[in-house]
Amino acid sequence: MSNYHIKHLEEYYQVYRKSIRYPEVFWEEVAEEHFVWRKRWDKVLSWDFTKPEVKWFEGAKLNITENCIDRHLRIRGEKTAILFEPNNPEEDTQHITYQQLYERVNKFANVLKSQGIKKGDRVCIYLPMIPELAISLLACARIGAIHSVVFAGFSATALATRINDADCKMVITSDGSYRGSKTIDLKGIVDEGVAQCPCVETVLVAKRIHSEINMKEGRDQWLQPLLDAASNECEPEIMDAEDPLFILYTSGSTGKPKGMVHSTAGYMIYTAYTFKNVFNYRENDVYWCTADIGWITGHSYIVYGPLANGATTVMFEGVPNYPDFGRFWEIVEKHKINQFYTAPTAIRALAKENLDYVEKYDLSSLKVLGSVGEPINEEAWHWYNDNVGKKKSPIVDTWWQTETGGMMISPIPYATPTKPTYATLPLPGVQLALMDEHGNEITGNQVDGRLCIKFPWPAMARTIWGNHERYRETYFSAFKNMYFTGDGALRDEVGYYRITGRVDDVIIVSGHNLGTAPIEDAINEHQAVAESAIVGFPHDVKGSALYGFVILKETGESRKHENLRKEINQIITEHIGPIAKLDKIQFTVGLPKTRSGKIMRRILRKIACNETDNLGDISTLLNPDVVQSIIDGSLVKK
Ligand code: 6R9
């Protein structure tokens, strides 16, 4: 891609205004400048949010892997595309060049074909963070098969539900995986899950931990011998712009997970454009996103966005605390990482530990720090800024969703002045609206409301797999002609946006709307507090009152807890006002979290309301054990 970057705030506003006034011209220019098209589009955009139907670059033909791999070979063939950092720091890093990536993807694509996978077939990928994961996504895309990656931490039941929903013919997995000092029997989980999936004909198995596993005759095949026998040339399948590229499941507030369907051309240009601008990516930078490819962040900003830019993207197999809490920083120093992208939950966990773990390493290569997945609280923001970025690397707090495909609100580094806890300004092409509960747009600044998007952007999901009506109902029915995000946001005096949390997390106390995030921010400011979560519970006078679950850095003696409760409420009063004071504060060992690190408030709400006999499915939690400790009021880790 060209070297063009937005360089200062005024330029951002110019680009933004143009992108809003002439969205089709704007995106057409992005598409024309940077990509390989087998056939040009007939029409840039057609859309109707009532159906809803959105089409970008209709008539165009392309293959995304030609754009992510083939076209780099001439000038970047020997450049590292994927830098694989294993779980065990003693094991060698692997550098996969663009040329090697080309060969490995082509071989893998030929294996898929030889196993009967054709354009439009769904392939489930259940792999740890090893190179085969990125390669298998690209191999599917090479032949036009639709990949459906399931995070390899989900249970057998969760896996089976997703395989059946998308009617996958094949599952790609490994014998097992490493996670810190542990190993996980992935193939065992797949066996249990696939037993409930009549649609699965083949299971391909990569070797990672060399464990003894069962191979089911007629269904299971070792990957390596098939790769060895395959040719390293595979003609790319020429796809329509709107052909589905992948399905990725996200959990809704109710019902079964939603298989969000992303299409090819729009997703490609949007992830490429946002990657380059939000990370200020320059040729020869080394970029690292710590997410797992099992989440949208990994799809868009480990695989497709970086590779479409010919970047070097790091894949890390391990965890932040193995062999110790310095692992992230050791890797930053070792590979001279320039852009580092992680989640607030990881930052908070590391901020609890001794600063020596950070200070030991040379982090001077860092130029941009990213945050994604949840609101970043003020304390974590400062810790990240002070200790990792040394106050010289801008933090890009990027707001977006599985459904949006790419980042939507974020500072442009070195152009947009950052402000702690603010995702700041919409990216070019993104038209936001804040709506009130009567369906009216709230104009002006210093206001808050429900965050909606008024105009299509290229990477938006096109439907929910097999259930278009649910797609319409969930995202396009709350507000006329708008995509509703499910989040609340405020717009400050200069037009910066701050995400205030899921709208379903809003708690109304004595008629005042309170977002959970600002209260949690305030509590986390207390020096004894590691993390907290707020929910509402019924109250005679106030309607709802606030219940806080608080993790302390050190449990300490219980006689001190009463004082701590007072101090926490004092801080809340100082930050927000007495209205936001908590009626109940429970100190706890942990908070129930989803695999991607989001607090499951639904469960905490039930505990706060004493409805513990009906907690719903907790099997997909990262830490299901913690639920019983909270119910018991125990401060001891199980
Ligand atoms: C990319 C991703 C989406 C939800 C989203 C919002 C929350 C994500 C955020 C953020 C505040 C940010 N969220 N980024 N909240 N600030 N920078 O995380 O996708 O897993 O689908 O989650 O996450 O609530 O609606 P996904």
XYZ file of C-alpha atoms and ligand atoms in Angstrom:
664
model
C 0.000 0.000 0.000
C 1.123 3.550 -0.520
C 2.840 5.487 2.186
C -0.066 7.796 2.693
C -1.099 8.352 6.339
C -3.256 10.936 8.060
C -0.746 13.222 9.755
C -2.600 15.746 11.869
C -6.031 16.480 13.269
C -7.033 19.003 10.630
C -6.204 16.477 7.958
C -8.286 13.865 9.763
C -11.258 16.238 9.665
C -10.720 16.884 5.966
C -10.557 13.192 5.148
C -13.496 12.476 7.426
C -15.688 15.174 5.887
C -14.940 13.934 2.411
C -15.695 10.343 3.418
C -19.109 11.408 4.692
C -20.000 13.691 1.852
C -18.904 11.286 -0.877
C -18.675 7.843 0.737
C -18.713 6.009 -2.557
C -15.935 8.117 -4.024
C -13.953 7.728 -0.818
C -14.095 3.925 -0.666
C -13.696 3.572 -4.398
C -10.404 5.447 -4.160
C -9.212 3.116 -1.400
C -10.181 0.082 -3.486
C -8.554 1.440 -6.642
C -5.277 2.374 -5.113
C -4.290 -0.740 -3.293
C -5.775 -3.983 -4.478
C -5.743 -6.633 -7.160
C -9.116 -7.099 -8.810
C -9.820 -9.785 -11.399
C -12.752 -7.692 -12.590
C -13.728 -4.161 -11.663
C -17.018 -3.448 -9.870
C -20.114 -2.173 -11.650
C -21.443 -0.309 -8.647
C -19.713 0.818 -5.442
C -22.668 0.578 -3.071
C -26.312 -0.310 -2.896
C -28.101 -0.519 0.410
C -31.410 -0.674 2.207
C -31.387 -0.917 6.003
C -35.055 -1.920 6.138
C -34.433 -5.315 4.541
C -31.526 -5.056 5.526
C -29.379 -5.476 2.411
C -25.962 -3.995 1.780
C -23.708 -4.618 -1.214
C -20.271 -3.133 -1.756
C -18.373 -3.334 -5.047
C -21.049 -5.384 -6.772
C -19.827 -7.090 -9.899
C -16.194 -7.079 -8.798
C -14.216 -10.314 -8.834
C -11.231 -11.117 -6.675
C -9.576 -13.536 -4.324
C -8.545 -12.150 -0.956
C -5.478 -14.404 -0.745
C -4.091 -12.928 -3.960
C -4.276 -9.611 -2.171
C -2.844 -10.906 1.099
C -0.098 -13.075 -0.389
C 0.499 -13.349 -4.152
C 0.811 -9.676 -4.914
C 3.520 -9.241 -2.265
C 5.772 -11.968 -3.658
C 7.604 -9.827 -6.180
C 8.783 -7.207 -3.709
C 8.318 -8.908 -0.336
C 8.875 -12.587 -1.073
C 11.671 -12.861 1.488
C 10.005 -10.640 4.075
C 8.550 -12.283 7.189
C 4.787 -12.436 6.913
C 4.077 -14.404 10.092
C 6.399 -14.429 13.043
C 5.417 -17.322 15.278
C 6.368 -17.054 18.947
C 5.755 -20.374 20.733
C 4.311 -20.900 24.193
C 7.657 -22.102 25.465
C 10.272 -19.347 25.248
C 12.992 -21.994 24.849
C 11.466 -23.157 21.576
C 12.619 -21.304 18.447
C 10.647 -18.480 16.925
C 9.505 -19.284 13.387
C 9.761 -16.748 10.587
C 7.395 -17.548 7.741
C 8.203 -15.444 4.696
C 5.591 -14.369 2.173
C 7.034 -16.910 -0.269
C 6.748 -19.697 2.327
C 3.281 -18.563 3.291
C 2.290 -18.744 -0.370
C 3.507 -22.320 -0.618
C 1.979 -23.450 2.661
C -1.414 -21.882 1.912
C -1.469 -23.374 -1.567
C -0.569 -26.836 -0.300
C -3.217 -26.621 2.372
C -5.773 -25.415 -0.182
C -4.969 -28.437 -2.355
C -5.449 -30.714 0.655
C -8.891 -29.202 1.279
C -9.810 -29.792 -2.345
C -8.540 -33.371 -2.273
C -10.810 -33.962 0.723
C -13.816 -32.808 -1.278
C -14.122 -29.222 -0.022
C -15.565 -26.885 -2.643
C -16.449 -23.230 -2.960
C -19.232 -22.331 -0.522
C -18.666 -25.333 1.806
C -18.228 -24.521 5.492
C -15.086 -25.619 7.298
C -14.824 -25.398 11.072
C -11.381 -24.523 12.412
C -10.642 -25.402 16.022
C -6.930 -24.844 16.454
C -4.575 -23.254 18.953
C -2.467 -20.213 18.018
C -0.049 -22.083 15.752
C 0.816 -21.154 12.147
C -1.614 -23.791 10.792
C -4.440 -21.652 12.166
C -3.685 -18.596 10.031
C -2.766 -20.837 7.107
C -6.027 -22.780 7.278
C -8.103 -19.569 7.152
C -6.221 -18.475 4.063
C -6.435 -21.942 2.498
C -10.219 -21.851 2.818
C -10.287 -18.375 1.316
C -8.044 -19.551 -1.535
C -10.661 -22.060 -2.711
C -13.745 -20.075 -1.705
C -14.707 -22.268 1.246
C -16.279 -20.387 4.164
C -14.272 -20.688 7.364
C -15.899 -20.777 10.749
C -13.245 -20.490 13.431
C -14.251 -21.595 16.912
C -11.951 -20.396 19.682
C -10.059 -23.465 20.924
C -11.066 -22.856 24.507
C -14.748 -23.507 23.936
C -16.216 -26.735 25.264
C -17.292 -29.737 23.181
C -20.937 -28.666 23.432
C -20.236 -25.105 22.359
C -18.165 -26.442 19.456
C -20.900 -28.864 18.372
C -23.577 -26.146 18.433
C -21.462 -23.994 16.112
C -20.524 -26.855 13.766
C -24.158 -27.876 13.393
C -25.447 -24.356 12.972
C -23.147 -23.765 9.989
C -23.445 -27.349 8.716
C -19.667 -27.775 8.458
C -18.349 -30.675 6.388
C -14.902 -30.599 7.871
C -13.173 -29.770 11.156
C -9.503 -28.795 11.324
C -7.884 -29.311 14.708
C -4.691 -30.472 16.418
C -3.753 -33.294 18.759
C -3.573 -30.813 21.603
C -2.408 -27.386 22.626
C -0.038 -25.712 25.041
C -1.248 -23.122 27.472
C 1.441 -21.920 29.847
C 2.606 -24.936 31.834
C -0.457 -26.991 30.859
C -1.491 -28.976 27.820
C -5.049 -29.278 26.576
C -6.496 -32.337 24.880
C -8.089 -30.589 21.902
C -8.656 -33.737 19.878
C -10.547 -35.281 22.802
C -12.847 -32.247 22.851
C -13.337 -32.481 19.095
C -14.177 -36.207 19.354
C -16.803 -35.482 21.968
C -18.235 -32.539 20.016
C -18.198 -34.112 16.558
C -20.030 -37.168 17.906
C -23.062 -34.851 17.919
C -22.427 -33.511 14.400
C -23.668 -35.737 11.570
C -22.618 -33.119 8.984
C -18.878 -33.625 9.619
C -17.229 -35.958 7.096
C -13.550 -35.277 7.748
C -11.391 -34.184 10.671
C -7.886 -32.998 9.764
C -5.427 -33.193 12.625
C -2.235 -31.125 12.948
C 0.480 -32.380 15.304
C 1.469 -29.965 17.993
C 2.008 -31.645 21.367
C 2.669 -35.196 20.076
C 0.202 -36.764 22.473
C -1.442 -40.152 22.070
C -4.845 -39.580 20.531
C -7.594 -41.622 18.895
C -7.916 -41.388 15.143
C -11.312 -42.438 13.912
C -11.051 -44.651 10.855
C -12.629 -43.106 7.774
C -13.073 -39.697 9.408
C -9.776 -38.494 10.883
C -6.612 -37.784 8.912
C -3.205 -36.491 9.907
C -2.578 -33.213 8.166
C 1.161 -33.435 7.555
C 1.293 -36.415 5.158
C -1.484 -34.840 3.096
C 0.442 -31.563 2.929
C 3.630 -33.375 1.988
C 1.855 -34.974 -0.961
C 0.150 -31.789 -2.148
C 1.319 -29.417 -4.853
C 2.351 -25.938 -3.796
C 0.419 -24.260 -6.578
C -3.303 -23.776 -6.277
C -5.142 -21.409 -8.583
C -7.231 -19.039 -6.504
C -10.993 -19.390 -6.838
C -12.310 -16.174 -8.303
C -14.969 -14.835 -5.946
C -17.701 -12.245 -6.223
C -17.254 -9.188 -4.036
C -20.227 -10.183 -1.912
C -19.454 -13.910 -1.591
C -19.167 -14.892 2.076
C -15.596 -15.094 3.354
C -16.279 -16.399 6.833
C -18.720 -16.971 9.652
C -17.794 -16.022 13.189
C -20.024 -16.637 16.181
C -20.746 -14.037 18.799
C -22.982 -14.450 21.805
C -26.180 -12.476 22.009
C -27.921 -11.413 25.190
C -30.386 -14.246 24.578
C -30.605 -17.415 22.560
C -27.977 -19.376 20.709
C -24.822 -17.759 19.371
C -25.158 -15.682 16.227
C -23.073 -16.707 13.211
C -22.084 -13.330 11.787
C -21.401 -13.595 8.062
C -18.700 -11.410 6.530
C -18.265 -10.911 2.815
C -15.117 -10.602 0.763
C -14.333 -7.277 -0.927
C -15.692 -4.803 1.602
C -14.136 -6.659 4.523
C -10.788 -6.777 2.755
C -10.492 -3.100 1.932
C -11.846 -1.973 5.294
C -9.556 -4.097 7.473
C -6.591 -3.127 5.292
C -7.378 0.589 5.448
C -8.033 0.688 9.193
C -4.994 -1.446 10.021
C -2.703 0.883 8.151
C -4.087 4.128 9.532
C -4.923 3.189 13.108
C -1.544 1.578 13.690
C 0.385 4.035 11.549
C 1.893 0.978 9.954
C 5.084 1.494 7.934
C 6.961 -1.002 5.806
C 9.301 -3.095 7.992
C 7.410 -2.430 11.210
C 6.803 -5.502 13.357
C 3.239 -5.609 14.576
C 1.804 -7.707 17.396
C -1.795 -8.253 18.366
C -2.124 -10.521 21.414
C -5.684 -11.634 20.628
C -6.531 -15.159 19.563
C -7.526 -15.722 15.933
C -10.656 -17.326 17.385
C -12.021 -13.799 17.874
C -12.804 -11.093 15.337
C -9.777 -9.094 16.501
C -7.529 -11.928 15.387
C -9.325 -12.411 12.053
C -9.137 -8.741 11.118
C -5.943 -7.601 12.809
C -3.692 -10.652 12.988
C -4.536 -12.189 9.630
C -6.364 -10.185 6.974
C -5.617 -6.507 7.727
C -1.864 -6.927 8.311
C -1.307 -9.360 5.427
C -3.251 -7.156 3.019
C -0.640 -4.507 3.862
C 2.308 -6.856 3.397
C 3.079 -6.480 7.094
C 4.943 -8.700 9.542
C 2.365 -9.984 12.016
C 3.245 -11.840 15.210
C 1.299 -14.909 16.320
C 1.801 -15.705 19.991
C 0.845 -19.148 21.208
C 1.211 -18.539 24.942
C -0.240 -16.566 27.825
C 0.873 -13.321 29.524
C 1.976 -14.996 32.760
C 4.126 -17.861 31.497
C 6.896 -18.424 32.364
C 6.315 -15.194 34.289
C 4.468 -11.877 34.128
C 7.182 -10.377 31.947
C 6.454 -12.532 28.889
C 4.718 -9.836 26.820
C 7.534 -7.400 27.413
C 10.200 -9.982 26.776
C 8.621 -10.575 23.335
C 8.353 -6.834 22.642
C 12.075 -6.489 23.316
C 13.068 -9.648 21.441
C 11.264 -8.770 18.203
C 11.453 -4.992 18.534
C 7.691 -4.721 18.292
C 6.492 -1.401 16.884
C 2.735 -1.718 17.358
C 1.269 -3.629 20.277
C -2.469 -4.338 20.488
C -4.054 -5.947 23.550
C -7.115 -5.922 25.834
C -7.721 -3.937 29.037
C -8.252 -7.159 30.973
C -4.664 -8.195 30.191
C -3.373 -4.766 31.151
C -5.181 -4.844 34.495
C -3.869 -8.323 35.243
C -0.289 -7.225 34.524
C -0.682 -3.961 36.401
C -1.381 -5.984 39.545
C 2.128 -7.419 39.389
C 5.495 -5.974 40.247
C 6.707 -3.212 37.904
C 10.059 -4.981 37.604
C 8.444 -7.311 35.083
C 8.034 -4.355 32.727
C 11.075 -2.317 33.620
C 13.459 -5.183 32.979
C 12.912 -4.930 29.222
C 13.752 -2.460 26.511
C 10.432 -1.311 25.089
C 11.816 1.605 23.105
C 10.749 0.113 19.748
C 7.070 0.731 20.550
C 5.349 3.461 18.533
C 1.653 2.758 18.965
C -0.267 0.920 21.705
C -3.749 -0.408 21.093
C -6.633 -1.406 23.304
C -9.767 -3.348 22.341
C -12.625 -5.419 23.685
C -14.046 -3.394 26.548
C -13.830 0.101 27.933
C -10.349 0.785 29.246
C -10.569 2.294 32.709
C -8.561 5.321 33.657
C -6.135 3.523 35.957
C -5.301 0.859 33.383
C -4.968 3.518 30.683
C -2.381 5.411 32.735
C -0.501 2.291 33.711
C -0.264 1.317 30.022
C 0.700 4.829 28.987
C 3.280 5.378 31.747
C 4.941 1.993 32.021
C 4.629 0.465 28.580
C 4.466 3.478 26.288
C 6.661 5.649 28.558
C 4.272 8.471 27.676
C 5.541 8.594 24.114
C 3.415 5.989 22.338
C -0.144 7.099 21.695
C -2.817 4.688 22.916
C -5.435 3.872 20.311
C -8.551 2.819 22.181
C -10.390 1.100 19.345
C -14.125 0.546 19.609
C -15.703 -2.020 17.319
C -17.549 -5.356 17.267
C -17.623 -8.777 15.637
C -20.509 -7.374 13.625
C -18.620 -4.321 12.376
C -15.727 -6.419 11.023
C -13.221 -3.640 11.663
C -12.485 -0.712 13.948
C -15.058 2.062 13.979
C -14.059 4.621 16.591
C -10.413 5.236 17.366
C -7.798 7.922 17.527
C -5.444 8.175 14.561
C -2.051 8.060 16.280
C 0.023 11.229 16.092
C -3.024 13.060 14.695
C -5.875 12.720 17.196
C -4.942 13.865 20.717
C -5.825 10.969 23.029
C -7.934 11.233 26.159
C -8.050 8.430 28.743
C -11.176 6.214 28.473
C -12.241 7.884 25.201
C -12.225 5.997 21.907
C -12.332 9.574 20.517
C -13.491 10.030 16.907
C -15.191 7.952 14.208
C -12.848 6.597 11.568
C -13.325 7.822 7.996
C -16.548 6.515 6.500
C -18.175 5.859 9.872
C -21.344 7.893 10.493
C -22.374 7.671 14.115
C -25.580 8.738 15.801
C -26.617 8.889 19.443
C -30.285 8.073 19.905
C -32.703 8.623 22.774
C -35.217 6.030 23.973
C -37.963 7.579 21.819
C -36.028 6.956 18.642
C -34.826 10.513 18.090
C -31.292 11.443 17.240
C -29.573 13.503 19.919
C -27.604 16.264 18.290
C -24.975 18.584 19.712
C -22.190 17.823 22.161
C -22.072 16.903 25.846
C -24.845 14.380 25.365
C -25.233 10.651 25.743
C -27.413 8.014 24.177
C -27.552 4.747 22.344
C -24.826 4.329 19.808
C -26.042 3.734 16.261
C -24.537 3.856 12.780
C -26.442 5.658 10.053
C -24.685 4.619 6.899
C -23.170 1.351 5.689
C -19.441 0.750 5.913
C -17.650 -1.866 3.806
C -16.857 -4.419 6.545
C -20.263 -4.675 8.162
C -21.638 -8.200 8.614
C -24.242 -8.952 5.969
C -26.441 -11.391 7.847
C -26.635 -14.015 10.590
C -25.968 -17.426 9.087
C -29.297 -19.125 8.421
C -31.367 -16.446 10.146
C -31.654 -13.163 8.303
C -34.745 -12.211 10.266
C -32.791 -12.391 13.526
C -30.183 -10.130 11.951
C -32.848 -7.565 11.071
C -34.527 -7.831 14.446
C -31.312 -7.593 16.506
C -29.601 -4.736 14.719
C -32.075 -2.849 12.532
C -35.381 -2.830 14.372
C -34.677 -0.675 17.450
C -34.101 2.520 15.443
C -35.470 3.269 12.010
C -32.840 3.123 9.266
C -30.007 2.651 11.717
C -27.671 -0.120 12.758
C -27.954 -0.346 16.557
C -24.745 -1.392 18.286
C -26.145 -2.344 21.684
C -23.703 0.049 23.335
C -24.235 3.380 25.010
C -21.894 6.286 24.417
C -21.403 9.889 25.331
C -20.097 12.676 23.160
C -18.047 15.241 25.032
C -17.654 18.964 24.415
C -15.282 18.475 21.476
C -17.175 15.592 19.895
C -15.081 12.753 21.330
C -16.921 9.517 22.035
C -16.671 7.505 25.186
C -18.294 4.092 25.241
C -20.245 3.791 28.456
C -20.907 0.048 28.239
C -23.611 -2.194 26.877
C -26.955 -0.541 26.989
C -28.332 -3.589 28.683
C -25.895 -2.810 31.497
C -27.396 0.574 32.154
C -28.827 0.768 35.613
C -31.461 3.298 36.498
C -31.119 4.410 40.103
C -33.742 6.814 41.388
C -34.462 7.823 37.824
C -30.828 8.477 36.938
C -29.197 6.530 34.158
C -25.899 5.138 35.316
C -23.468 3.310 33.054
C -21.467 0.590 34.700
C -18.106 1.612 33.219
C -17.615 5.024 34.879
C -18.504 3.629 38.296
C -16.129 0.725 37.865
C -13.472 3.189 36.765
C -13.908 5.133 39.946
C -13.715 2.050 42.153
C -10.628 0.801 40.353
C -8.904 4.040 41.250
C -8.734 2.840 44.844
C -5.244 1.566 45.453
C -6.442 -1.633 47.111
C -8.722 -2.597 44.224
C -7.690 -4.833 41.347
C -10.953 -5.067 39.448
C -14.663 -4.549 39.932
C -18.070 -5.066 38.344
C -21.344 -3.333 39.063
C -24.862 -4.661 38.572
C -28.298 -3.471 39.569
C -30.640 -5.189 42.022
C -34.211 -4.281 42.958
C -34.667 -1.626 45.625
C -37.910 -0.430 47.302
C -37.281 3.257 46.987
C -34.720 3.715 44.253
C -36.129 1.199 41.792
C -32.679 -0.241 41.348
C -29.690 -0.029 43.606
C -26.098 -0.847 42.870
C -24.257 -3.967 43.873
C -20.500 -4.021 43.482
C -18.329 -7.107 43.174
C -14.796 -6.090 43.983
C -11.518 -7.964 43.719
C -8.863 -6.676 46.084
C -5.178 -6.790 45.237
C -4.637 -8.448 48.606
C -7.504 -10.004 50.506
C -6.302 -8.737 53.867
C -8.154 -8.959 57.152
C -11.906 -8.801 57.110
C -12.034 -6.192 59.872
C -10.487 -3.793 57.383
C -13.210 -4.486 54.845
C -15.720 -2.134 56.426
C -13.286 0.746 56.038
C -12.597 -0.213 52.471
C -16.321 -0.180 51.719
C -16.531 3.375 53.010
C -13.515 4.474 51.032
C -14.829 2.936 47.818
C -18.095 4.811 48.186
C -16.162 7.947 48.950
C -14.252 7.630 45.681
C -17.458 7.009 43.745
C -18.993 10.067 45.352
C -15.974 12.062 44.323
C -15.916 10.814 40.756
C -19.590 10.587 39.913
C -21.705 11.770 42.815
C -23.514 10.239 45.784
C -26.200 8.919 43.456
C -23.771 6.280 42.219
C -22.864 4.977 45.672
C -23.088 1.230 46.083
C -25.644 -0.251 48.432
C -23.783 -3.512 48.650
C -20.144 -4.311 48.198
C -18.988 -7.879 48.076
C -15.302 -8.664 48.020
C -14.618 -11.654 45.845
C -11.796 -13.766 44.423
C -12.741 -13.315 40.800
C -15.358 -12.221 38.305
C -17.064 -14.554 35.843
C -15.618 -13.837 32.424
C -16.204 -14.918 28.875
C -13.300 -16.466 27.040
C -12.564 -13.125 25.480
C -12.286 -11.484 28.882
C -15.643 -9.765 29.133
C -17.376 -9.762 32.496
C -20.601 -11.806 32.395
C -22.837 -9.354 34.223
C -25.867 -11.559 33.604
C -24.523 -14.010 36.200
C -23.550 -11.338 38.703
C -27.006 -9.797 38.340
C -28.604 -13.099 39.313
C -26.304 -13.501 42.290
C -27.084 -9.954 43.394
C -30.806 -10.711 43.112
C -30.444 -13.989 44.986
C -31.578 -16.012 42.006
C -28.734 -18.441 42.136
C -30.738 -21.544 41.282
C -31.239 -20.288 37.741
C -27.871 -19.099 36.497
C -28.215 -20.393 32.932
C -25.340 -21.864 30.983
C -22.025 -21.092 32.628
C -20.048 -23.757 30.782
C -18.553 -21.336 28.264
C -17.035 -19.154 30.975
C -13.298 -18.800 31.259
C -13.550 -19.482 34.981
C -16.794 -21.302 35.871
C -15.340 -22.171 39.318
C -15.444 -18.599 40.420
C -19.247 -18.546 40.331
C -19.616 -20.849 43.339
C -17.020 -18.879 45.320
C -19.012 -15.710 44.752
C -22.254 -17.376 45.785
C -20.558 -18.744 48.917
C -19.018 -15.367 49.647
C -15.688 -17.148 49.756
C -12.441 -15.230 49.435
C -10.358 -18.310 48.870
C -9.463 -19.496 45.379
C -10.851 -22.972 44.645
C -13.702 -6.141 18.805
C -14.551 -6.778 19.846
C -17.918 -6.035 21.020
C -18.299 -5.254 22.268
C -18.750 -3.857 21.957
C -18.420 -3.138 23.257
C -17.119 -3.789 23.699
C -15.085 -3.432 22.255
C -14.345 -1.542 23.035
C -15.528 -1.874 23.725
C -15.382 0.061 24.962
C -13.682 -0.315 23.396
N -15.951 -3.056 23.218
N -14.101 -2.529 22.144
N -16.043 -1.081 24.684
N -14.247 0.451 24.373
N -12.525 0.076 22.829
O -14.269 -6.735 21.031
O -15.678 -7.424 19.372
O -16.066 -9.371 20.954
O -17.842 -8.598 19.311
O -17.266 -7.240 21.356
O -17.150 -5.096 23.110
O -19.404 -3.381 24.214
O -20.125 -3.825 21.643
P -16.726 -8.247 20.242
